[in-house]
């Protein structure tokens, strides 16, 4: 089964957590369901009025932490409304998600976490594919990677990710891609 598995309960260094991402382990990057030391947030703030603000600061959090604990114990109950921002995204919010995902990909690239970077690059392609403005989405991605890096990333990806990338580059094909 290639679907992601949750990281097991335990205490991890940031690098162990990132390596877990590369092993197809699910690491929640959302702000809810976590406890952070106040010192980490003294100078760190969520970006204002963007979608995926928790993902946008996750690389900064990883740089500040020395250890991260994960527990399956339910101590916080998150309620999702069907009419919440998360479930009714507009184009600006889709582009925000893509920007935050790309920030994570660039962070992983700079830190040398190739296997984790691959998974997040695939996420970026999927985020871009969801955008109505394919040109803007491709421009954001090409602003983070040169053509050779994109080709190298795509060479490591599944055919589904590659097909979505082709459809992004050639919007007239988007209607044919139903993956």
mmCIF file of C-alpha atoms in Angstrom:
data_model
loop_
_atom_site.group_PDB
_atom_site.id
_atom_site.type_symbol
_atom_site.label_atom_id
_atom_site.label_comp_id
_atom_site.label_asym_id
_atom_site.label_seq_id
_atom_site.Cartn_x
_atom_site.Cartn_y
_atom_site.Cartn_z
ATOM 1 C CA UNK A 1 0.000 0.000 0.000
ATOM 2 C CA UNK A 2 1.564 3.316 -1.068
ATOM 3 C CA UNK A 3 -0.862 5.545 0.815
ATOM 4 C CA UNK A 4 0.702 7.662 3.574
ATOM 5 C CA UNK A 5 0.732 6.289 7.104
ATOM 6 C CA UNK A 6 0.655 8.424 10.237
ATOM 7 C CA UNK A 7 3.964 8.949 11.999
ATOM 8 C CA UNK A 8 4.072 6.749 15.089
ATOM 9 C CA UNK A 9 3.752 8.282 18.551
ATOM 10 C CA UNK A 10 7.078 9.522 19.760
ATOM 11 C CA UNK A 11 9.540 12.358 19.993
ATOM 12 C CA UNK A 12 11.336 13.354 16.791
ATOM 13 C CA UNK A 13 13.973 15.826 15.727
ATOM 14 C CA UNK A 14 12.886 18.090 12.863
ATOM 15 C CA UNK A 15 15.126 16.121 10.472
ATOM 16 C CA UNK A 16 13.563 12.809 11.584
ATOM 17 C CA UNK A 17 10.123 14.280 10.995
ATOM 18 C CA UNK A 18 11.074 15.471 7.519
ATOM 19 C CA UNK A 19 12.637 12.089 6.724
ATOM 20 C CA UNK A 20 9.345 10.529 7.784
ATOM 21 C CA UNK A 21 7.636 12.689 5.162
ATOM 22 C CA UNK A 22 10.006 11.198 2.596
ATOM 23 C CA UNK A 23 9.004 7.691 3.671
ATOM 24 C CA UNK A 24 5.359 8.463 2.832
ATOM 25 C CA UNK A 25 4.453 9.094 6.443
ATOM 26 C CA UNK A 26 1.715 11.607 7.088
ATOM 27 C CA UNK A 27 2.978 14.535 9.123
ATOM 28 C CA UNK A 28 0.254 17.064 9.873
ATOM 29 C CA UNK A 29 1.512 20.570 9.108
ATOM 30 C CA UNK A 30 -1.655 22.344 10.176
ATOM 31 C CA UNK A 31 -1.539 24.658 13.192
ATOM 32 C CA UNK A 32 -4.412 22.997 15.025
ATOM 33 C CA UNK A 33 -3.761 19.952 17.145
ATOM 34 C CA UNK A 34 -0.295 21.016 18.283
ATOM 35 C CA UNK A 35 1.312 22.696 21.229
ATOM 36 C CA UNK A 36 4.240 25.032 20.635
ATOM 37 C CA UNK A 37 6.504 26.867 23.028
ATOM 38 C CA UNK A 38 5.654 30.537 23.152
ATOM 39 C CA UNK A 39 9.306 31.353 22.455
ATOM 40 C CA UNK A 40 8.883 29.957 18.924
ATOM 41 C CA UNK A 41 6.172 32.493 18.198
ATOM 42 C CA UNK A 42 7.694 35.533 19.866
ATOM 43 C CA UNK A 43 8.950 36.780 16.516
ATOM 44 C CA UNK A 44 7.029 34.437 14.226
ATOM 45 C CA UNK A 45 3.547 35.322 13.006
ATOM 46 C CA UNK A 46 1.074 33.735 10.654
ATOM 47 C CA UNK A 47 0.861 35.613 7.349
ATOM 48 C CA UNK A 48 -2.258 37.763 7.360
ATOM 49 C CA UNK A 49 -5.280 36.901 5.297
ATOM 50 C CA UNK A 50 -3.882 34.018 3.315
ATOM 51 C CA UNK A 51 -5.153 30.506 2.948
ATOM 52 C CA UNK A 52 -2.807 27.744 4.222
ATOM 53 C CA UNK A 53 -1.135 30.120 6.660
ATOM 54 C CA UNK A 54 -0.173 27.166 8.858
ATOM 55 C CA UNK A 55 1.726 25.482 6.030
ATOM 56 C CA UNK A 56 3.355 28.817 5.131
ATOM 57 C CA UNK A 57 5.098 29.001 8.524
ATOM 58 C CA UNK A 58 5.796 25.280 9.030
ATOM 59 C CA UNK A 59 9.367 25.519 7.622
ATOM 60 C CA UNK A 60 10.059 28.370 10.070
ATOM 61 C CA UNK A 61 8.735 26.234 12.929
ATOM 62 C CA UNK A 62 10.950 23.307 11.898
ATOM 63 C CA UNK A 63 13.974 25.622 12.007
ATOM 64 C CA UNK A 64 13.118 26.739 15.551
ATOM 65 C CA UNK A 65 12.311 23.356 17.108
ATOM 66 C CA UNK A 66 14.783 20.910 18.568
ATOM 67 C CA UNK A 67 12.200 18.161 18.992
ATOM 68 C CA UNK A 68 8.615 17.485 17.984
ATOM 69 C CA UNK A 69 6.346 15.049 19.794
ATOM 70 C CA UNK A 70 3.511 13.223 18.072
ATOM 71 C CA UNK A 71 0.649 11.541 19.873
ATOM 72 C CA UNK A 72 -2.558 9.905 18.682
ATOM 73 C CA UNK A 73 -4.229 10.806 21.962
ATOM 74 C CA UNK A 74 -7.260 12.982 21.255
ATOM 75 C CA UNK A 75 -6.918 16.073 23.438
ATOM 76 C CA UNK A 76 -8.380 18.520 20.964
ATOM 77 C CA UNK A 77 -11.486 18.066 18.864
ATOM 78 C CA UNK A 78 -11.516 19.957 15.581
ATOM 79 C CA UNK A 79 -14.877 20.738 14.053
ATOM 80 C CA UNK A 80 -15.062 21.268 10.314
ATOM 81 C CA UNK A 81 -18.037 23.119 8.916
ATOM 82 C CA UNK A 82 -19.130 22.439 5.356
ATOM 83 C CA UNK A 83 -19.242 26.211 4.741
ATOM 84 C CA UNK A 84 -15.776 26.925 6.195
ATOM 85 C CA UNK A 85 -13.002 28.668 4.281
ATOM 86 C CA UNK A 86 -11.250 25.345 3.848
ATOM 87 C CA UNK A 87 -14.213 23.889 1.982
ATOM 88 C CA UNK A 88 -15.056 26.888 -0.196
ATOM 89 C CA UNK A 89 -11.784 27.976 -1.752
ATOM 90 C CA UNK A 90 -11.650 30.725 -4.314
ATOM 91 C CA UNK A 91 -8.865 31.256 -6.855
ATOM 92 C CA UNK A 92 -6.824 33.532 -4.594
ATOM 93 C CA UNK A 93 -6.923 30.895 -1.836
ATOM 94 C CA UNK A 94 -5.868 28.158 -4.286
ATOM 95 C CA UNK A 95 -2.857 30.267 -5.268
ATOM 96 C CA UNK A 96 -2.112 30.840 -1.547
ATOM 97 C CA UNK A 97 -2.059 27.051 -1.042
ATOM 98 C CA UNK A 98 0.286 26.674 -3.981
ATOM 99 C CA UNK A 99 2.615 29.399 -2.642
ATOM 100 C CA UNK A 100 2.706 27.779 0.811
ATOM 101 C CA UNK A 101 3.349 24.339 -0.695
ATOM 102 C CA UNK A 102 6.144 25.740 -2.855
ATOM 103 C CA UNK A 103 7.693 27.362 0.201
ATOM 104 C CA UNK A 104 7.831 23.911 1.797
ATOM 105 C CA UNK A 105 9.359 22.386 -1.369
ATOM 106 C CA UNK A 106 12.048 25.091 -1.506
ATOM 107 C CA UNK A 107 12.777 24.629 2.223
ATOM 108 C CA UNK A 108 13.226 20.874 1.750
ATOM 109 C CA UNK A 109 15.383 21.465 -1.335
ATOM 110 C CA UNK A 110 17.637 23.882 0.562
ATOM 111 C CA UNK A 111 17.980 21.427 3.463
ATOM 112 C CA UNK A 112 18.786 18.527 1.117
ATOM 113 C CA UNK A 113 15.747 16.349 1.875
ATOM 114 C CA UNK A 114 15.266 14.917 -1.614
ATOM 115 C CA UNK A 115 12.753 12.162 -0.812
ATOM 116 C CA UNK A 116 10.497 14.486 1.189
ATOM 117 C CA UNK A 117 10.870 17.174 -1.463
ATOM 118 C CA UNK A 118 9.527 14.790 -4.114
ATOM 119 C CA UNK A 119 6.252 14.283 -2.255
ATOM 120 C CA UNK A 120 5.773 17.996 -1.695
ATOM 121 C CA UNK A 121 6.596 18.736 -5.347
ATOM 122 C CA UNK A 122 3.806 16.337 -6.329
ATOM 123 C CA UNK A 123 1.512 18.199 -3.919
ATOM 124 C CA UNK A 124 2.502 21.467 -5.612
ATOM 125 C CA UNK A 125 1.586 20.061 -9.043
ATOM 126 C CA UNK A 126 -1.788 18.948 -7.691
ATOM 127 C CA UNK A 127 -2.366 22.376 -6.076
ATOM 128 C CA UNK A 128 -1.439 24.103 -9.328
ATOM 129 C CA UNK A 129 -3.779 21.851 -11.277
ATOM 130 C CA UNK A 130 -6.682 22.943 -9.047
ATOM 131 C CA UNK A 131 -6.078 26.610 -9.935
ATOM 132 C CA UNK A 132 -8.255 28.086 -12.634
ATOM 133 C CA UNK A 133 -5.452 30.413 -13.743
ATOM 134 C CA UNK A 134 -3.046 27.735 -14.964
ATOM 135 C CA UNK A 135 -0.634 30.344 -16.325
ATOM 136 C CA UNK A 136 -0.281 32.001 -12.892
ATOM 137 C CA UNK A 137 0.177 28.592 -11.240
ATOM 138 C CA UNK A 138 2.875 27.497 -13.688
ATOM 139 C CA UNK A 139 4.609 30.889 -13.323
ATOM 140 C CA UNK A 140 4.744 30.430 -9.540
ATOM 141 C CA UNK A 141 6.273 26.983 -9.926
ATOM 142 C CA UNK A 142 8.745 28.103 -12.571
ATOM 143 C CA UNK A 143 9.697 30.995 -10.294
ATOM 144 C CA UNK A 144 10.915 28.471 -7.699
ATOM 145 C CA UNK A 145 12.621 25.995 -10.033
ATOM 146 C CA UNK A 146 14.510 26.199 -13.277
ATOM 147 C CA UNK A 147 13.497 23.957 -16.174
ATOM 148 C CA UNK A 148 16.183 21.375 -15.403
ATOM 149 C CA UNK A 149 15.031 21.063 -11.768
ATOM 150 C CA UNK A 150 11.441 20.631 -12.910
ATOM 151 C CA UNK A 151 12.493 17.917 -15.385
ATOM 152 C CA UNK A 152 14.494 16.158 -12.635
ATOM 153 C CA UNK A 153 11.531 16.296 -10.264
ATOM 154 C CA UNK A 154 9.125 15.002 -12.897
ATOM 155 C CA UNK A 155 11.493 12.125 -13.720
ATOM 156 C CA UNK A 156 11.023 10.907 -10.127
ATOM 157 C CA UNK A 157 7.246 11.296 -10.098
ATOM 158 C CA UNK A 158 4.365 9.022 -11.059
ATOM 159 C CA UNK A 159 2.766 9.233 -14.491
ATOM 160 C CA UNK A 160 -0.258 10.933 -12.870
ATOM 161 C CA UNK A 161 1.865 13.854 -11.669
ATOM 162 C CA UNK A 162 3.570 14.092 -15.069
ATOM 163 C CA UNK A 163 0.225 14.098 -16.875
ATOM 164 C CA UNK A 164 -1.074 16.887 -14.663
ATOM 165 C CA UNK A 165 2.092 18.903 -15.337
ATOM 166 C CA UNK A 166 1.614 18.521 -19.100
ATOM 167 C CA UNK A 167 -1.990 19.667 -18.708
ATOM 168 C CA UNK A 168 -0.811 22.675 -16.688
ATOM 169 C CA UNK A 169 1.661 23.669 -19.375
ATOM 170 C CA UNK A 170 -0.953 23.120 -22.099
ATOM 171 C CA UNK A 171 -4.337 24.232 -20.640
ATOM 172 C CA UNK A 172 -6.191 23.058 -23.735
ATOM 173 C CA UNK A 173 -5.456 19.496 -22.509
ATOM 174 C CA UNK A 174 -6.833 20.097 -18.981
ATOM 175 C CA UNK A 175 -10.309 18.869 -19.917
ATOM 176 C CA UNK A 176 -8.770 15.516 -20.942
ATOM 177 C CA UNK A 177 -7.023 14.943 -17.601
ATOM 178 C CA UNK A 178 -9.449 13.471 -15.089
ATOM 179 C CA UNK A 179 -7.039 11.885 -12.601
#
